[in-house]
């Protein structure tokens, strides 16, 4: 290494430097400096060194099959090859490495790149063969899902938006059923089931506007965390037709994508005792629609909120339009729970399926499943709770509070009794805050 670094300082990237990098990398393929110097020392014509470099990298992968540097260098060499190398040779390398470690994600990614030009059915058969040996091979499930992605129906073409064709979906459901009845407690197949029944998440949209005279701020809540500011889609607001000047800040008190963004109202907007009627209009650049809210003269607060669809609170991404498909999966889960009543993957999937079909009609069964899963450790869906004044989180296993709680601008009382929360340090300011009930577990 010392000799190699001296040669680099002198600009001597020659055959000796190439040999030195080879000596180091053959012993330790994770020395990034050597890979960089090796690329600089190779001759100008790739035809002179591509076959040898592929063989050399293959040897390095024998030392460390998950070497980032070695895999990166192999991709770099392949992109400069005068002619594509034989695909069977590259697949054979992946097969050898995956036989040693079925979860080598580098080998999976390399094989996926090769499959882009191959028959996807052959790759699906390969993933299926690995799963038949081990249903817990999450990498094989993931590979299968990535291969099926192009087969999904685009949202603009109907069919539920992003769903698989009926015949392919049935094949995948049968594969999942074999897996979950073989090992109900392994999470891999349950995650895959939820993926194939889902569509892509919809783009973010405005869910709620909230304005408060005493807080002197306008709050805008989105369905997903977004970034507002320089280099991001513009978020603009007007008051009675005039632009609301001011800097948008995160309601979570941190400079990162957030659900809620705040803009202070001008100090001279409503000097006491004047209380004019104020009309706010908010526009977000990616969404052509605008949202409006009017604060009447005799009110301290006002809001607009998108109507909440109950089924979207549990599984907004469900992409299967045919209720019969979901009902068949419900029956499968019920049968499995008779055999394995404590399967958490099955319980969670059943809750999501029942909620996607009809949350209110299946409320009692959903509650039974949730009681089995009880022990809330995180707080999802706060973007749908921005108008609540009292929040009861008693009797869970919360160890802390997320910054997204800062978007609840009307929250007055928070019950954290019988949890593991011991401090409110780091919680963003809440303008309507009054009290917090017992944070420590008795």
Short mmCIF file of C-alpha atoms in Angstrom, two decimals, residues 39-349:
data_model
loop_
_atom_site.label_atom_id
_atom_site.label_comp_id
_atom_site.label_asym_id
_atom_site.label_seq_id
_atom_site.Cartn_x
_atom_site.Cartn_y
_atom_site.Cartn_z
CA UNK A 39 -9.52 1.77 -12.95
CA UNK A 40 -7.06 4.58 -13.69
CA UNK A 41 -4.19 2.16 -14.40
CA UNK A 42 -6.03 -0.07 -16.88
CA UNK A 43 -5.01 0.27 -20.58
CA UNK A 44 -7.15 2.53 -22.81
CA UNK A 45 -8.66 -0.26 -24.93
CA UNK A 46 -11.23 -2.27 -22.91
CA UNK A 47 -10.84 -5.20 -25.28
CA UNK A 48 -7.38 -5.75 -23.77
CA UNK A 49 -8.57 -6.20 -20.21
CA UNK A 50 -12.33 -6.87 -19.87
CA UNK A 51 -12.11 -10.72 -19.73
CA UNK A 52 -9.20 -10.61 -17.31
CA UNK A 53 -10.90 -8.06 -15.05
CA UNK A 54 -14.09 -10.11 -14.88
CA UNK A 55 -12.06 -13.14 -13.84
CA UNK A 56 -10.14 -11.07 -11.29
CA UNK A 57 -13.33 -9.67 -9.75
CA UNK A 58 -14.76 -13.18 -9.61
CA UNK A 59 -11.80 -14.21 -7.48
CA UNK A 60 -12.27 -11.21 -5.19
CA UNK A 61 -15.92 -12.13 -4.73
CA UNK A 62 -14.72 -15.53 -3.63
CA UNK A 63 -12.93 -13.75 -0.77
CA UNK A 64 -15.89 -11.51 0.11
CA UNK A 65 -19.12 -12.24 -1.81
CA UNK A 66 -20.70 -9.03 -0.51
CA UNK A 67 -17.87 -6.62 -1.28
CA UNK A 68 -19.40 -3.35 -2.43
CA UNK A 69 -16.17 -2.35 -4.16
CA UNK A 70 -15.90 -5.61 -6.10
CA UNK A 71 -19.51 -5.50 -7.29
CA UNK A 72 -19.21 -1.85 -8.27
CA UNK A 73 -16.04 -2.60 -10.25
CA UNK A 74 -17.71 -5.52 -12.01
CA UNK A 75 -20.56 -3.27 -13.13
CA UNK A 76 -18.05 -0.66 -14.29
CA UNK A 77 -16.19 -3.28 -16.35
CA UNK A 78 -19.39 -4.66 -17.92
CA UNK A 79 -20.51 -1.19 -18.99
CA UNK A 80 -17.22 -0.78 -20.91
CA UNK A 81 -17.13 -4.19 -22.54
CA UNK A 82 -16.98 -4.01 -26.36
CA UNK A 83 -19.61 -6.75 -26.50
CA UNK A 84 -21.98 -7.98 -23.81
CA UNK A 85 -20.46 -10.92 -21.93
CA UNK A 86 -22.30 -14.24 -22.18
CA UNK A 87 -25.35 -14.00 -19.92
CA UNK A 88 -25.05 -17.68 -18.88
CA UNK A 89 -21.60 -16.99 -17.40
CA UNK A 90 -22.90 -14.06 -15.36
CA UNK A 91 -25.93 -16.04 -14.19
CA UNK A 92 -23.65 -18.91 -13.23
CA UNK A 93 -21.68 -16.53 -11.00
CA UNK A 94 -24.92 -15.38 -9.34
CA UNK A 95 -26.11 -18.97 -8.94
CA UNK A 96 -22.87 -19.96 -7.26
CA UNK A 97 -22.98 -17.05 -4.83
CA UNK A 98 -26.68 -17.48 -4.07
CA UNK A 99 -26.16 -21.18 -3.41
CA UNK A 100 -23.70 -20.16 -0.70
CA UNK A 101 -25.87 -17.32 0.64
CA UNK A 102 -29.46 -17.04 -0.66
CA UNK A 103 -29.72 -13.51 0.79
CA UNK A 104 -26.73 -11.98 -1.04
CA UNK A 105 -28.51 -8.86 -2.26
CA UNK A 106 -25.61 -7.89 -4.55
CA UNK A 107 -26.02 -11.14 -6.46
CA UNK A 108 -29.78 -10.65 -6.60
CA UNK A 109 -29.42 -7.13 -8.02
CA UNK A 110 -26.90 -8.34 -10.59
CA UNK A 111 -29.18 -11.17 -11.62
CA UNK A 112 -32.13 -8.77 -11.84
CA UNK A 113 -30.14 -6.54 -14.21
CA UNK A 114 -29.40 -9.55 -16.41
CA UNK A 115 -33.08 -10.57 -16.33
CA UNK A 116 -34.11 -7.24 -17.86
CA UNK A 117 -33.18 -8.66 -21.27
CA UNK A 118 -34.31 -12.21 -20.58
CA UNK A 119 -37.58 -14.11 -20.37
CA UNK A 120 -39.16 -13.09 -17.03
CA UNK A 121 -40.90 -16.47 -16.77
CA UNK A 122 -37.52 -18.19 -16.48
CA UNK A 123 -36.54 -15.87 -13.64
CA UNK A 124 -39.88 -16.40 -11.91
CA UNK A 125 -39.25 -20.13 -12.11
CA UNK A 126 -35.78 -19.62 -10.61
CA UNK A 127 -37.20 -17.61 -7.69
CA UNK A 128 -39.94 -20.20 -7.26
CA UNK A 129 -37.39 -23.00 -7.08
CA UNK A 130 -35.51 -21.21 -4.29
CA UNK A 131 -38.75 -20.57 -2.41
CA UNK A 132 -39.73 -24.21 -2.68
CA UNK A 133 -36.58 -24.97 -0.69
CA UNK A 134 -37.00 -22.14 1.81
CA UNK A 135 -40.16 -20.05 2.08
CA UNK A 136 -38.38 -17.65 4.43
CA UNK A 137 -36.07 -16.43 1.64
CA UNK A 138 -37.27 -12.85 1.60
CA UNK A 139 -34.75 -11.95 -1.12
CA UNK A 140 -36.43 -14.45 -3.46
CA UNK A 141 -39.86 -13.01 -2.65
CA UNK A 142 -38.52 -9.52 -3.34
CA UNK A 143 -36.96 -10.66 -6.64
CA UNK A 144 -40.28 -12.15 -7.64
CA UNK A 145 -42.15 -8.95 -6.83
CA UNK A 146 -39.68 -6.84 -8.82
CA UNK A 147 -40.05 -9.12 -11.83
CA UNK A 148 -43.84 -8.81 -11.70
CA UNK A 149 -43.82 -5.01 -11.43
CA UNK A 150 -43.96 -4.41 -15.23
CA UNK A 151 -47.02 -6.70 -15.45
CA UNK A 152 -49.08 -4.46 -13.20
CA UNK A 153 -51.94 -2.56 -14.81
CA UNK A 154 -51.23 1.20 -14.89
CA UNK A 155 -53.64 3.24 -12.80
CA UNK A 156 -54.69 5.24 -15.88
CA UNK A 157 -55.76 2.03 -17.64
CA UNK A 158 -58.26 1.01 -14.98
CA UNK A 159 -58.33 -2.38 -13.35
CA UNK A 160 -57.83 -1.03 -9.84
CA UNK A 161 -54.62 0.81 -10.59
CA UNK A 162 -51.33 -1.02 -10.37
CA UNK A 163 -52.84 -4.49 -9.87
CA UNK A 164 -51.63 -7.76 -11.34
CA UNK A 165 -53.59 -9.52 -14.11
CA UNK A 166 -56.12 -11.95 -12.67
CA UNK A 167 -54.34 -15.14 -13.80
CA UNK A 168 -50.98 -14.00 -12.46
CA UNK A 169 -52.49 -12.81 -9.18
CA UNK A 170 -54.11 -16.22 -8.66
CA UNK A 171 -50.78 -17.96 -9.21
CA UNK A 172 -49.06 -15.74 -6.67
CA UNK A 173 -51.85 -16.17 -4.12
CA UNK A 174 -51.55 -19.95 -4.36
CA UNK A 175 -47.79 -19.70 -3.81
CA UNK A 176 -48.34 -17.51 -0.73
CA UNK A 177 -50.96 -19.91 0.64
CA UNK A 178 -48.51 -22.82 0.41
CA UNK A 179 -45.91 -20.73 2.22
CA UNK A 180 -48.06 -19.47 5.10
CA UNK A 181 -49.56 -22.89 5.81
CA UNK A 182 -46.02 -24.31 5.88
CA UNK A 183 -44.73 -21.69 8.34
CA UNK A 184 -47.45 -19.31 9.58
CA UNK A 185 -45.04 -17.36 11.79
CA UNK A 186 -42.53 -16.43 9.09
CA UNK A 187 -43.18 -12.86 7.99
CA UNK A 188 -41.75 -13.05 4.45
CA UNK A 189 -44.81 -14.50 2.71
CA UNK A 190 -47.19 -12.22 4.65
CA UNK A 191 -45.27 -9.14 3.54
CA UNK A 192 -45.29 -10.39 -0.06
CA UNK A 193 -49.05 -11.01 0.11
CA UNK A 194 -49.70 -7.44 1.17
CA UNK A 195 -47.42 -6.22 -1.63
CA UNK A 196 -49.15 -8.11 -4.42
CA UNK A 197 -52.56 -6.96 -3.17
CA UNK A 198 -51.39 -3.35 -3.08
CA UNK A 199 -50.87 -0.63 -5.62
CA UNK A 200 -48.36 2.19 -5.54
CA UNK A 201 -48.99 4.81 -2.88
CA UNK A 202 -50.97 7.77 -4.27
CA UNK A 203 -49.05 11.05 -4.60
CA UNK A 204 -49.17 13.36 -1.58
CA UNK A 205 -52.12 15.72 -1.30
CA UNK A 206 -53.42 18.33 1.13
CA UNK A 207 -55.61 16.76 3.82
CA UNK A 208 -56.36 19.68 6.10
CA UNK A 209 -56.08 23.45 6.56
CA UNK A 210 -56.23 24.89 10.06
CA UNK A 211 -56.01 28.55 11.09
CA UNK A 212 -56.09 29.99 14.61
CA UNK A 213 -56.15 33.67 15.61
CA UNK A 214 -54.41 33.14 18.95
CA UNK A 215 -51.76 30.88 17.47
CA UNK A 216 -51.46 33.39 14.58
CA UNK A 217 -50.52 30.63 12.16
CA UNK A 218 -51.89 28.75 9.19
CA UNK A 219 -51.26 24.97 9.28
CA UNK A 220 -51.32 22.81 6.14
CA UNK A 221 -51.29 19.02 6.59
CA UNK A 222 -50.40 16.58 3.78
CA UNK A 223 -51.20 12.91 3.32
CA UNK A 224 -47.48 12.10 3.19
CA UNK A 225 -44.35 13.91 4.36
CA UNK A 226 -43.28 16.59 1.86
CA UNK A 227 -40.53 19.17 1.63
CA UNK A 228 -41.42 22.85 1.33
CA UNK A 229 -38.84 25.48 0.45
CA UNK A 230 -36.16 26.23 -2.10
CA UNK A 231 -35.88 23.56 -4.76
CA UNK A 232 -39.22 21.98 -3.81
CA UNK A 233 -42.75 22.34 -5.20
CA UNK A 234 -44.19 25.71 -4.24
CA UNK A 235 -46.73 25.95 -1.41
CA UNK A 236 -48.53 29.31 -1.55
CA UNK A 237 -51.32 30.91 0.47
CA UNK A 238 -53.40 34.03 0.11
CA UNK A 239 -55.48 35.99 2.62
CA UNK A 240 -58.43 37.81 1.07
CA UNK A 241 -56.65 37.62 -2.28
CA UNK A 242 -53.29 38.95 -1.07
CA UNK A 243 -50.25 36.70 -0.88
CA UNK A 244 -49.41 35.49 2.61
CA UNK A 245 -45.78 36.47 3.00
CA UNK A 246 -43.66 34.42 5.31
CA UNK A 247 -41.45 31.37 5.53
CA UNK A 248 -43.02 27.96 5.83
CA UNK A 249 -41.64 25.92 8.73
CA UNK A 250 -42.10 22.30 9.68
CA UNK A 251 -44.74 21.61 12.31
CA UNK A 252 -42.44 18.86 13.56
CA UNK A 253 -39.70 21.33 14.44
CA UNK A 254 -37.07 19.82 12.16
CA UNK A 255 -35.79 20.66 8.64
CA UNK A 256 -36.91 17.52 6.85
CA UNK A 257 -39.97 16.22 5.00
CA UNK A 258 -42.99 16.69 7.26
CA UNK A 259 -46.73 16.08 7.25
CA UNK A 260 -47.57 19.56 8.60
CA UNK A 261 -46.19 22.94 7.53
CA UNK A 262 -46.86 26.25 9.29
CA UNK A 263 -46.85 29.85 8.13
CA UNK A 264 -47.17 32.72 10.62
CA UNK A 265 -49.92 35.25 10.05
CA UNK A 266 -48.81 38.90 9.73
CA UNK A 267 -48.86 40.71 13.08
CA UNK A 268 -50.95 43.55 11.68
CA UNK A 269 -53.51 41.31 10.03
CA UNK A 270 -56.12 41.69 12.75
CA UNK A 271 -55.15 44.32 15.33
CA UNK A 272 -57.39 44.28 18.44
CA UNK A 273 -60.19 44.88 18.85
CA UNK A 274 -60.70 44.41 15.11
CA UNK A 275 -61.70 40.87 14.14
CA UNK A 276 -62.28 40.86 10.40
CA UNK A 277 -63.54 37.91 8.40
CA UNK A 278 -60.54 36.27 6.73
CA UNK A 279 -60.56 34.00 3.70
CA UNK A 280 -57.53 31.76 3.12
CA UNK A 281 -56.71 29.97 -0.11
CA UNK A 282 -53.85 27.45 -0.34
CA UNK A 283 -52.28 26.03 -3.50
CA UNK A 284 -49.61 23.37 -3.79
CA UNK A 285 -47.79 23.19 -7.11
CA UNK A 286 -48.14 19.43 -7.86
CA UNK A 287 -51.90 19.55 -7.22
CA UNK A 288 -53.97 21.74 -9.60
CA UNK A 289 -56.79 21.98 -7.04
CA UNK A 290 -56.79 24.62 -4.33
CA UNK A 291 -58.10 24.45 -0.76
CA UNK A 292 -59.98 27.21 1.03
CA UNK A 293 -61.05 28.02 4.56
CA UNK A 294 -62.87 31.07 5.98
CA UNK A 295 -62.30 32.40 9.50
CA UNK A 296 -65.44 34.27 10.55
CA UNK A 297 -65.30 37.46 12.61
CA UNK A 298 -66.74 35.81 15.74
CA UNK A 299 -64.50 32.70 15.59
CA UNK A 300 -60.99 32.04 16.88
CA UNK A 301 -60.33 29.05 14.65
CA UNK A 302 -61.46 27.48 11.41
CA UNK A 303 -60.54 24.47 9.31
CA UNK A 304 -61.13 22.53 6.16
CA UNK A 305 -60.53 18.78 6.14
CA UNK A 306 -60.81 16.19 3.42
CA UNK A 307 -63.48 13.62 4.31
CA UNK A 308 -61.88 10.56 5.91
CA UNK A 309 -62.54 7.24 4.20
CA UNK A 310 -62.55 4.59 6.93
CA UNK A 311 -60.93 1.85 4.85
CA UNK A 312 -58.03 4.13 3.88
CA UNK A 313 -57.02 4.55 7.51
CA UNK A 314 -55.89 0.93 7.62
CA UNK A 315 -54.77 0.10 4.09
CA UNK A 316 -54.88 3.04 1.71
CA UNK A 317 -52.77 1.19 -0.87
CA UNK A 318 -55.05 -1.82 -1.37
CA UNK A 319 -55.22 -2.16 -5.14
CA UNK A 320 -57.54 -5.12 -5.73
CA UNK A 321 -60.95 -3.94 -6.89
CA UNK A 322 -62.65 -7.35 -6.83
CA UNK A 323 -64.07 -7.94 -3.35
CA UNK A 324 -64.15 -11.69 -4.05
CA UNK A 325 -60.34 -11.84 -4.14
CA UNK A 326 -60.06 -10.15 -0.75
CA UNK A 327 -62.85 -12.27 0.73
CA UNK A 328 -61.05 -15.44 -0.37
CA UNK A 329 -57.93 -14.27 1.47
CA UNK A 330 -60.06 -13.51 4.55
CA UNK A 331 -61.31 -17.10 4.57
CA UNK A 332 -57.75 -18.37 4.17
CA UNK A 333 -56.62 -16.32 7.18
CA UNK A 334 -59.54 -17.51 9.30
CA UNK A 335 -58.76 -21.15 8.51
CA UNK A 336 -55.11 -20.66 9.37
CA UNK A 337 -55.92 -18.93 12.67
CA UNK A 338 -57.89 -22.00 13.72
CA UNK A 339 -54.59 -23.89 13.49
CA UNK A 340 -52.22 -21.10 14.56
CA UNK A 341 -54.21 -18.54 16.59
CA UNK A 342 -51.05 -16.57 17.56
CA UNK A 343 -49.68 -15.99 14.05
CA UNK A 344 -49.04 -12.25 14.09
CA UNK A 345 -48.59 -12.02 10.33
CA UNK A 346 -51.95 -13.68 9.83
CA UNK A 347 -53.68 -11.50 12.41
CA UNK A 348 -52.33 -8.29 10.88
CA UNK A 349 -53.21 -9.37 7.34
#
